[in-house]
XYZ file of C-alpha atoms in Angstrom:
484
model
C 0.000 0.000 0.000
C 3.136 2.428 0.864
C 4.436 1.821 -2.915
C 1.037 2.753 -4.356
C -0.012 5.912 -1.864
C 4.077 6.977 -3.035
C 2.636 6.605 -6.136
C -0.476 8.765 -5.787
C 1.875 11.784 -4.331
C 4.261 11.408 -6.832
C 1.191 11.812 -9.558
C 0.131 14.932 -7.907
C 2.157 17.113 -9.247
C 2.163 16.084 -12.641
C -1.681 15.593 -12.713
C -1.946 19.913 -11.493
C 0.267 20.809 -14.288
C -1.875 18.783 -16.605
C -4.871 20.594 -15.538
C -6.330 23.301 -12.923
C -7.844 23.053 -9.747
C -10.554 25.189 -11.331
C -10.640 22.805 -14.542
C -11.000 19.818 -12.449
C -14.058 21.159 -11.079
C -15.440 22.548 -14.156
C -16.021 19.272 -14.971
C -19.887 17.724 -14.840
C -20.290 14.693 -12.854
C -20.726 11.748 -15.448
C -24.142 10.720 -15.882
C -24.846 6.267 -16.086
C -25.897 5.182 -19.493
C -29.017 3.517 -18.531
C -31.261 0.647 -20.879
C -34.589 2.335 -21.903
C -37.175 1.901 -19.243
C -39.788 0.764 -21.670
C -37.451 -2.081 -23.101
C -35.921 -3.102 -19.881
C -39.335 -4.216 -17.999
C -39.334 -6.715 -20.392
C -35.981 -8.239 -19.646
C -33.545 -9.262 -17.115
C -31.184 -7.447 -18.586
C -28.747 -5.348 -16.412
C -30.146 -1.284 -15.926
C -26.705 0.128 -15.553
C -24.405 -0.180 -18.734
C -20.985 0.698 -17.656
C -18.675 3.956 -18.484
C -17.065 4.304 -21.686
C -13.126 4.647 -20.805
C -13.301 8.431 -22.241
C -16.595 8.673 -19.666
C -13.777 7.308 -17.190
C -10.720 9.430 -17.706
C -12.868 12.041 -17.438
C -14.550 11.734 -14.535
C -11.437 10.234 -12.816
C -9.816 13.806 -14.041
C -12.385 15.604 -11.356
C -10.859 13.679 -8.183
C -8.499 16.710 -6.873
C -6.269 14.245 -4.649
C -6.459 15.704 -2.112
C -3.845 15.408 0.930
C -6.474 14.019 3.693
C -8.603 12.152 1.589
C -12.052 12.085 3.517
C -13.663 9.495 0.787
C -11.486 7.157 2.559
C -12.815 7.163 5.832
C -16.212 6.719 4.186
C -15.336 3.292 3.037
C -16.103 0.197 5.291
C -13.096 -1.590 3.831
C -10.879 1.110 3.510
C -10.103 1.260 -0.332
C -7.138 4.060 -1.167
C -9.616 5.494 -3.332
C -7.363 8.249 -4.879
C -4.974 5.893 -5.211
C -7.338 3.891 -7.813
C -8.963 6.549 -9.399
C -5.576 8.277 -10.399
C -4.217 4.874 -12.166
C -7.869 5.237 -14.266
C -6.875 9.111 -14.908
C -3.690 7.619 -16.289
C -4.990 5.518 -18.498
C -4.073 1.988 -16.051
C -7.030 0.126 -15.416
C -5.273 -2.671 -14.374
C -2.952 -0.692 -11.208
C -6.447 1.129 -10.770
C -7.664 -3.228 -10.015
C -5.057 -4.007 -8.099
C -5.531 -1.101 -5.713
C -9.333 -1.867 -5.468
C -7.902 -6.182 -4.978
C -5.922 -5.214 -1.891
C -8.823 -4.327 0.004
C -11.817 -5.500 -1.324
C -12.996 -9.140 -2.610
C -15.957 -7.983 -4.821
C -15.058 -4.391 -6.230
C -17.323 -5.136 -9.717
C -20.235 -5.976 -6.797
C -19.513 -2.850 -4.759
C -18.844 -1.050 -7.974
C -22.718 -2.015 -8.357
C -24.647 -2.486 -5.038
C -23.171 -0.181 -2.306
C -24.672 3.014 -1.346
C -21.712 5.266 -2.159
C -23.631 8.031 -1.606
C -24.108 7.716 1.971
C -20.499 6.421 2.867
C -17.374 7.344 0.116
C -18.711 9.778 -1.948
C -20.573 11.291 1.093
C -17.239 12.629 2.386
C -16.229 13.435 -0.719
C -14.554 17.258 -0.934
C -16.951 18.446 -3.638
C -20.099 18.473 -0.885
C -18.384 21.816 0.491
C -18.122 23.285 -2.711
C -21.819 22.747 -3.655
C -21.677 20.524 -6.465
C -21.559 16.908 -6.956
C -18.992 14.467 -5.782
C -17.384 12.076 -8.127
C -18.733 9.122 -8.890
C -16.410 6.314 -6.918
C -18.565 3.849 -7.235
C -19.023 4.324 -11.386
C -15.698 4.322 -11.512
C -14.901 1.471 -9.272
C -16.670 -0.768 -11.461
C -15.440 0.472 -14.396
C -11.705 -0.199 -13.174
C -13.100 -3.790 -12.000
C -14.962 -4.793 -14.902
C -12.009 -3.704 -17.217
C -9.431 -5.482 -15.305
C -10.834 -8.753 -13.597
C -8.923 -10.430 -15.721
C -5.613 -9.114 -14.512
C -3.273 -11.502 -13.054
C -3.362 -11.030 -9.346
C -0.582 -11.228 -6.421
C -1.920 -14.111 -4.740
C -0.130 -16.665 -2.556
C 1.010 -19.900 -5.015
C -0.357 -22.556 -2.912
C -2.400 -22.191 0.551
C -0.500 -24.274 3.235
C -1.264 -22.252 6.747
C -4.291 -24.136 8.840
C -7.126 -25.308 7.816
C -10.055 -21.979 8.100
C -13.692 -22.779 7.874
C -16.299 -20.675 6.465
C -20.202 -20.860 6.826
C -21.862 -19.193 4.150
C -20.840 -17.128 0.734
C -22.335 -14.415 0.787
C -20.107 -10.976 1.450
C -19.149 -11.285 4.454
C -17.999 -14.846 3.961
C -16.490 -13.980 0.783
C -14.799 -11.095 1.764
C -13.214 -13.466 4.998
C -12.335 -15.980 2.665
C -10.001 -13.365 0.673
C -8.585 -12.142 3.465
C -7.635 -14.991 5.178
C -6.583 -16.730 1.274
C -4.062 -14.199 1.460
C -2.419 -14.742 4.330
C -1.944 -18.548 3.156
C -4.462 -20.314 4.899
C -6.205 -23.184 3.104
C -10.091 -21.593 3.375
C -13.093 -23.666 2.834
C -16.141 -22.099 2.575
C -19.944 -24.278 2.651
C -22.760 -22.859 1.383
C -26.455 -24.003 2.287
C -27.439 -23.729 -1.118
C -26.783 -25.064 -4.461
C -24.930 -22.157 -5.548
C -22.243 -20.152 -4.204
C -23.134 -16.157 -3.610
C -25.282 -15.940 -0.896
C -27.568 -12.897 -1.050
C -25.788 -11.614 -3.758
C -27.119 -14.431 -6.242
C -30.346 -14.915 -4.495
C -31.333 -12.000 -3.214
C -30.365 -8.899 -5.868
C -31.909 -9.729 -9.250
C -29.539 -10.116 -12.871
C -30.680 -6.209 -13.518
C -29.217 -5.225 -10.767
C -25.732 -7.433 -10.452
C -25.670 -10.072 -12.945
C -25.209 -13.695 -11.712
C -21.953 -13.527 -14.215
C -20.578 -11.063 -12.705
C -20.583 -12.653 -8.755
C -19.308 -15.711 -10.217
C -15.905 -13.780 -11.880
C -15.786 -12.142 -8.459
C -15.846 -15.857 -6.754
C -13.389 -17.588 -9.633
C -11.010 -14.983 -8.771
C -11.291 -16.235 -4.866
C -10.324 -19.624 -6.728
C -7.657 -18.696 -7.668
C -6.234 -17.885 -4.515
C -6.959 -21.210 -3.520
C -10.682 -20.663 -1.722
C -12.549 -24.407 -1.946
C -16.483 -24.012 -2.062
C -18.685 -26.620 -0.522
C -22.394 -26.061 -1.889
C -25.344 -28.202 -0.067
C -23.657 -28.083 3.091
C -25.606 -26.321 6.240
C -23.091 -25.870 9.262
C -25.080 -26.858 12.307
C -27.083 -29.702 10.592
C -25.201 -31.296 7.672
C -21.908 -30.319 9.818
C -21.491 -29.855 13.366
C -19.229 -27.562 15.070
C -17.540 -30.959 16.971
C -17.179 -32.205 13.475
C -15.974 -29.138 11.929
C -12.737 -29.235 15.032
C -12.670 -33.132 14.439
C -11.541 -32.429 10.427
C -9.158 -30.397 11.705
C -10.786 -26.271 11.237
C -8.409 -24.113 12.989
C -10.721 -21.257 12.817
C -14.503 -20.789 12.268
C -16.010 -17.873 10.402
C -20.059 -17.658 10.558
C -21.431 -15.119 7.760
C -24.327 -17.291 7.439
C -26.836 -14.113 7.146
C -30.374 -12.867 7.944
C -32.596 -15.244 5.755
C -35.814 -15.451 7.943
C -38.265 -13.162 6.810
C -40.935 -10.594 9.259
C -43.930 -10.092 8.631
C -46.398 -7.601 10.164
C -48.924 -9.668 11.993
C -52.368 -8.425 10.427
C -55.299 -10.294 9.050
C -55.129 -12.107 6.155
C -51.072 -12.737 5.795
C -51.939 -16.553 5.597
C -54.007 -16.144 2.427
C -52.693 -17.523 -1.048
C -50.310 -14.726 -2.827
C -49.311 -13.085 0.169
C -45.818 -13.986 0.849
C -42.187 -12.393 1.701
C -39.988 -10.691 -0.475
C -37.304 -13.553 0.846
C -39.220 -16.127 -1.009
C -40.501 -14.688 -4.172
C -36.666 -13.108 -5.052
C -34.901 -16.756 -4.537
C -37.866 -18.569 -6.543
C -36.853 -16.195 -9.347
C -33.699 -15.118 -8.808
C -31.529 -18.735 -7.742
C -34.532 -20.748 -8.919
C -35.762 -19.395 -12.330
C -39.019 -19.065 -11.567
C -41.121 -17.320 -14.558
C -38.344 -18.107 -16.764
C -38.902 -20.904 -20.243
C -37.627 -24.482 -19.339
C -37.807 -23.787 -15.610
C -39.927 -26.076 -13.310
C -40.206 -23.457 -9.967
C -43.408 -21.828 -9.558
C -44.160 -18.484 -8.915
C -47.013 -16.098 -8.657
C -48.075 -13.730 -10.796
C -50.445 -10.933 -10.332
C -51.789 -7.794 -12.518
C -52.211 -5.497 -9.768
C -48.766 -6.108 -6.954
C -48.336 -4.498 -3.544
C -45.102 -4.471 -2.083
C -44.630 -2.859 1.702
C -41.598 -1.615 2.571
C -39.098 1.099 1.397
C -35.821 -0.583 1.406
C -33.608 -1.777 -1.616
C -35.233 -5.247 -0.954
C -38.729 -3.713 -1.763
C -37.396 -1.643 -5.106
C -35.946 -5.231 -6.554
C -39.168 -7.293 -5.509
C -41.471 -4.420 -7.110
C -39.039 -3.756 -10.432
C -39.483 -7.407 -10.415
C -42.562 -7.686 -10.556
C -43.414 -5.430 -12.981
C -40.649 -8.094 -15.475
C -43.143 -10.835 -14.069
C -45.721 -9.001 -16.492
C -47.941 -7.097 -13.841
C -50.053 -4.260 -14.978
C -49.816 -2.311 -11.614
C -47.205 -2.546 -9.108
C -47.724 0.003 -5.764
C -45.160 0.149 -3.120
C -46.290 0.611 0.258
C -44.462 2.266 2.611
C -45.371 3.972 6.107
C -43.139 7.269 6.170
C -42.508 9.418 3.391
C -40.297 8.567 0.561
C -37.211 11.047 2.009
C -37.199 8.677 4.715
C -36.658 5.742 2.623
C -34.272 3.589 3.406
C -33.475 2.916 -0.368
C -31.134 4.068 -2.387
C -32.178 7.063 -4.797
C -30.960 5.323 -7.275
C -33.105 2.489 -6.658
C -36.138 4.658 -6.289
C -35.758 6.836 -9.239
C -35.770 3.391 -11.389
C -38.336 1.687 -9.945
C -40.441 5.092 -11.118
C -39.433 5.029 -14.706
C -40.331 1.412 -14.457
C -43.848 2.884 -14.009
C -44.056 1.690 -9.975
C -47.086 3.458 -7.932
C -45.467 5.288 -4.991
C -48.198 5.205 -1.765
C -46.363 6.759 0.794
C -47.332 7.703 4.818
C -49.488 3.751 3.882
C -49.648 1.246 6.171
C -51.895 -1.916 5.684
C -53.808 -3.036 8.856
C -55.510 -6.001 6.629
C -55.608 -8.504 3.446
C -58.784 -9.511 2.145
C -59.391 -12.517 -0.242
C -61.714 -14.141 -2.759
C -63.648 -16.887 -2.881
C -60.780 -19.395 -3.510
C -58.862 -17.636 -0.388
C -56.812 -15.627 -2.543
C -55.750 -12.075 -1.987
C -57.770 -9.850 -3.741
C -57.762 -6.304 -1.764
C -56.161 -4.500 0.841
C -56.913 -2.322 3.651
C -54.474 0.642 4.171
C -54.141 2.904 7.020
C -53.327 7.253 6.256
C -50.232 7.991 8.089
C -48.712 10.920 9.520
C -45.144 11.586 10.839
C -45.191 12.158 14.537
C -42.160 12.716 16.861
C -38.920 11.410 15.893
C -37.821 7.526 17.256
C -35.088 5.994 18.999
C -33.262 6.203 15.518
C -33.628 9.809 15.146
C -36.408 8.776 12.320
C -39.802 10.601 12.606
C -42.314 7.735 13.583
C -45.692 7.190 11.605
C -48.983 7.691 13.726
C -52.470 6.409 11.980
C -54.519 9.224 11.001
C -58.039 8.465 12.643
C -60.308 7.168 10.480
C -58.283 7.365 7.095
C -58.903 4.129 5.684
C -59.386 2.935 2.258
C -59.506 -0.233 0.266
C -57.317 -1.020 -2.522
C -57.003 -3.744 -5.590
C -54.212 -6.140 -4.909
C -54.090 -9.970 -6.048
C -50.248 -10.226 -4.929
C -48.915 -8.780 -1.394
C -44.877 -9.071 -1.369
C -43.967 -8.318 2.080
C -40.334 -6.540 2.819
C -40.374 -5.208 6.046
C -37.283 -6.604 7.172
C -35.259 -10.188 8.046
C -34.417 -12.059 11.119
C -31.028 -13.758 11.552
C -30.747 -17.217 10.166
C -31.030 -19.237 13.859
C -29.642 -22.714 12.798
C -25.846 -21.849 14.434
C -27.078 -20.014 16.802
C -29.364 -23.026 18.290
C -26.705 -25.278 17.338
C -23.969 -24.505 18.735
C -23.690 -24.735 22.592
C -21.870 -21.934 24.139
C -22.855 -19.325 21.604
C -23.387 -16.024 22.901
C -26.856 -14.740 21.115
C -29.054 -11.531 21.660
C -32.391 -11.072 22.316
C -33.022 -10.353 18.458
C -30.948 -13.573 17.945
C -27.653 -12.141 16.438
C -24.265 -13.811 17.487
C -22.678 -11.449 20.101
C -19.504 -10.894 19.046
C -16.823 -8.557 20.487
C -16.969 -5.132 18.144
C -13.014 -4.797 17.319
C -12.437 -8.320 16.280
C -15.689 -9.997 15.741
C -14.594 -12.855 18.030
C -17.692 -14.294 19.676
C -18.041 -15.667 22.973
C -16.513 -19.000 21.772
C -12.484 -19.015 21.058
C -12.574 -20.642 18.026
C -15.640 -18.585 16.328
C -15.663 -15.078 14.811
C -19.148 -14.182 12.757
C -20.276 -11.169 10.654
C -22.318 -9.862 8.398
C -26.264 -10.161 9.209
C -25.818 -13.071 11.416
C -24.155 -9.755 13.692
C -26.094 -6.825 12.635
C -29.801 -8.119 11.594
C -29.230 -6.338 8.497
C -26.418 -5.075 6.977
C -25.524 -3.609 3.212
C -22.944 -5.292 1.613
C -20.177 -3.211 2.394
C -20.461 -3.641 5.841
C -20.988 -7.049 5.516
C -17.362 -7.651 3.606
C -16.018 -4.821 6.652
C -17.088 -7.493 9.096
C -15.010 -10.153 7.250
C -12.067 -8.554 6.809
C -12.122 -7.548 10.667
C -12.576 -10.546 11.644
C -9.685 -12.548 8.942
C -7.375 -9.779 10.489
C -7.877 -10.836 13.986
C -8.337 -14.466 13.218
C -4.626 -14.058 11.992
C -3.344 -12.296 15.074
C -5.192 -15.072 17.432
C -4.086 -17.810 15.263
C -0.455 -16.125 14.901
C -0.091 -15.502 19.079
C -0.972 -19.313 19.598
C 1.712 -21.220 17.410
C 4.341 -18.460 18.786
């Protein structure tokens, strides 16, 4: 990392004779080419095309370099983000890759999925000067989508103990790096018949393309990461078993998978069900799709409630499932959404109904016990909550009925409890996530360190992968004190 920040000052100077302060910000913030809203409802196609390199350069040419980079301190893995945007300003996608590789396991799914705008480019210097701030994220997948090819500095042949991994999605996956490249032979065993975790099961192809998770995982390969798929630590594999084939080191990333739902009338009737379950049918399982034998749903007019990124993928989903009307449903107004803007501005173009300050109360059905309507509730925002959010309060009386033959149901996810309930000695909270010490992830048993949403409830991916390399740095240390 020295070498490379030695190479960003050493670029500074040549970059301000090559143009201004005042040029650099002269220059517009690069706008996404996008698909065609009308063409891309009726395909799975990804939204987001990619910069053009000349898109690239230029925008790259707006980062001013400066001497405390702020960005940085936005980012939950710590990318030198001046560091990589300067090699794309150059014209060297591939050093731009390698900066992005010694930090972060998945920069073409970051590059994609994480809310820059509330961490990195949140910090970044243009906020103070009024304007825009440059697009890291744009240009993070740009540098990882040009150069995942690139060979990579990776150890020849894992020989360090034997590291075990439950589950792959980004905070497994980012562990699994991490600990890959400090030579330990890493095993990771997924639940499912494909490795990605949430990332293949839970984001849909027009968001982050399958294809592109699975370059992000052969490039783990490479560094000598072995995937187990059909495997469910705590049932197929205990933790006794786990010590007994000689696992140095335990690493539980195995998520938030159990779905919440309200607790109102009528959530038992046929096409009401979570967003959890109609995202894998389509997303892992190909439901809707020619040749595929998974069933799924379909309505013409499709409620979703909630106002997370969750409920934007399940509605733009829908409407690609051929439904006439899809409404999300959301409690507080849409500035309080939890969603990205992004996300929201999409799922608009895609012709989605926006009934904010609504809350259903009940689900009615047909004759064959269908859904068929819904009952919502006129909202207000009240005093602010615990968060600092302004809570929702019914206003009296303000009740109407609307059409809806599908309900999909995203109001959050409860941690996966199989390891928790299986393995004795585990610390657990009353919302039943692992406790685990902040700094280092280690939980309450030696040989265990977890992340991810099996720690927070809910986490973005970012924060996820932040957990994992925390906890591969301090595995190391532990691991490290014990054989000296």
């Amino acid at each position: 990392m020295n070498q490379d920040t030695n190479r960003a000052a050493s670029w500074r100077e040549e970059l301000r004779k090559s143009r201004s302060v005042r040029e650099r910000t002269a220059i517009p913030r690069v706008a996404m080419p996008q698909l065609d809203p009308d063409y891309r409802i009726a395909c799975n196609e990804e939204v987001n095309r990619g910069l053009t390199r000349e898109m690239a350069v230029l925008e790259a040419a707006r980062c001013l370099d400066c001497p405390d980079p702020q960005c940085m301190t936005g980012c939950p893995v710590g990318i030198h983000i001046p560091a990589f945007i300067k090699n794309i300003e150059r014209g060297d996608e591939a050093g731009a890759y390698r900066v992005l590789r010694m930090t972060s396991a998945l920069p073409a799914v970051c590059g994609r999925v994480c809310p820059q705008e509330k961490q990195c480019e949140s910090k970044c210097i243009y906020h103070k000067m009024g304007t825009a701030p440059v697009a890291i994220g744009y240009l993070e997948r740009y540098a990882a989508d040009c150069a995942a090819d690139v060979a990579e500095n990776t150890a020849a042949v894992p020989s360090g103990p034997k590291i075990a991994v439950a589950g792959s999605g980004p905070a497994g996956l980012a562990f699994a790096g991490e600990m890959a490249s400090y030579g330990y032979r890493v095993t990771v065993f997924e639940a499912l018949h494909r490795v990605g975790g949430v990332l293949i099961y839970g984001i849909p192809e027009f968001r982050l393309p399958n294809s592109v998770v699975e370059r992000e995982i052969e490039s783990l390969r490479r560094q000598g990461v072995e995937f187990v798929t059909d495997c469910i630590i705590g049932k197929t594999l205990s933790h006794d078993q786990l010590r007994e084939m000689g696992f140095e080191g335990i690493f539980v990333g195995s998520g938030a998978g159990l779905p919440r739902f309200m607790g109102i009338p009528g959530e038992n009737y046929i096409g009401v069900m979570s967003s959890n379950e109609y995202l894998t049918r389509i997303n892992l399982m190909g439901a809707g799709q020619e040749g595929e034998d998974t069933p799924v749903l379909k309505g013409r007019s499709v409620a979703v409630i909630g106002g997370g990124n969750t409920a934007m993928d399940s509605c733009r989903t829908a409407r690609r499932q051929g439904a006439e009307r899809v409404m999300i449903v959301y409690r507080r107004g849409e500035a309080e959404m939890p969603a990205r803007i992004e996300e929201v501005e999409h799922a608009k173009e895609e012709g989605v109904e926006f009934l904010t300050l609504c809350n259903p109360v009940e689900y009615l059905a047909d004759e064959n016990g269908r859904v068929c309507r819904m009952r919502l509730q006129r909202m207000e925002l009240g005093e602010p909550d615990a968060s600092g959010r302004r809570s929702p309060v019914p206003v009296e009386g303000a009740i109407e009925e609307i059409p809806a033959d599908m309900v999909i149901v995203s109001v959050g996810v409860s941690p996966n409890p199989i390891i928790p309930n299986a393995f004795a000695g585990l610390e657990v909270s009353r919302r039943g996530t692992i406790e685990v010490d902040g700094e280092t992830m280690r939980s309450s048993m030696p040989d265990i360190w977890a992340g991810g949403d099996i720690v927070r409830g809910g986490a973005t991916v970012i924060l996820a992968m932040g957990d994992g390399r925390r906890a591969a740095r301090a595995m190391h240390a532990a691991l490290s004190a014990r054989k000296n």
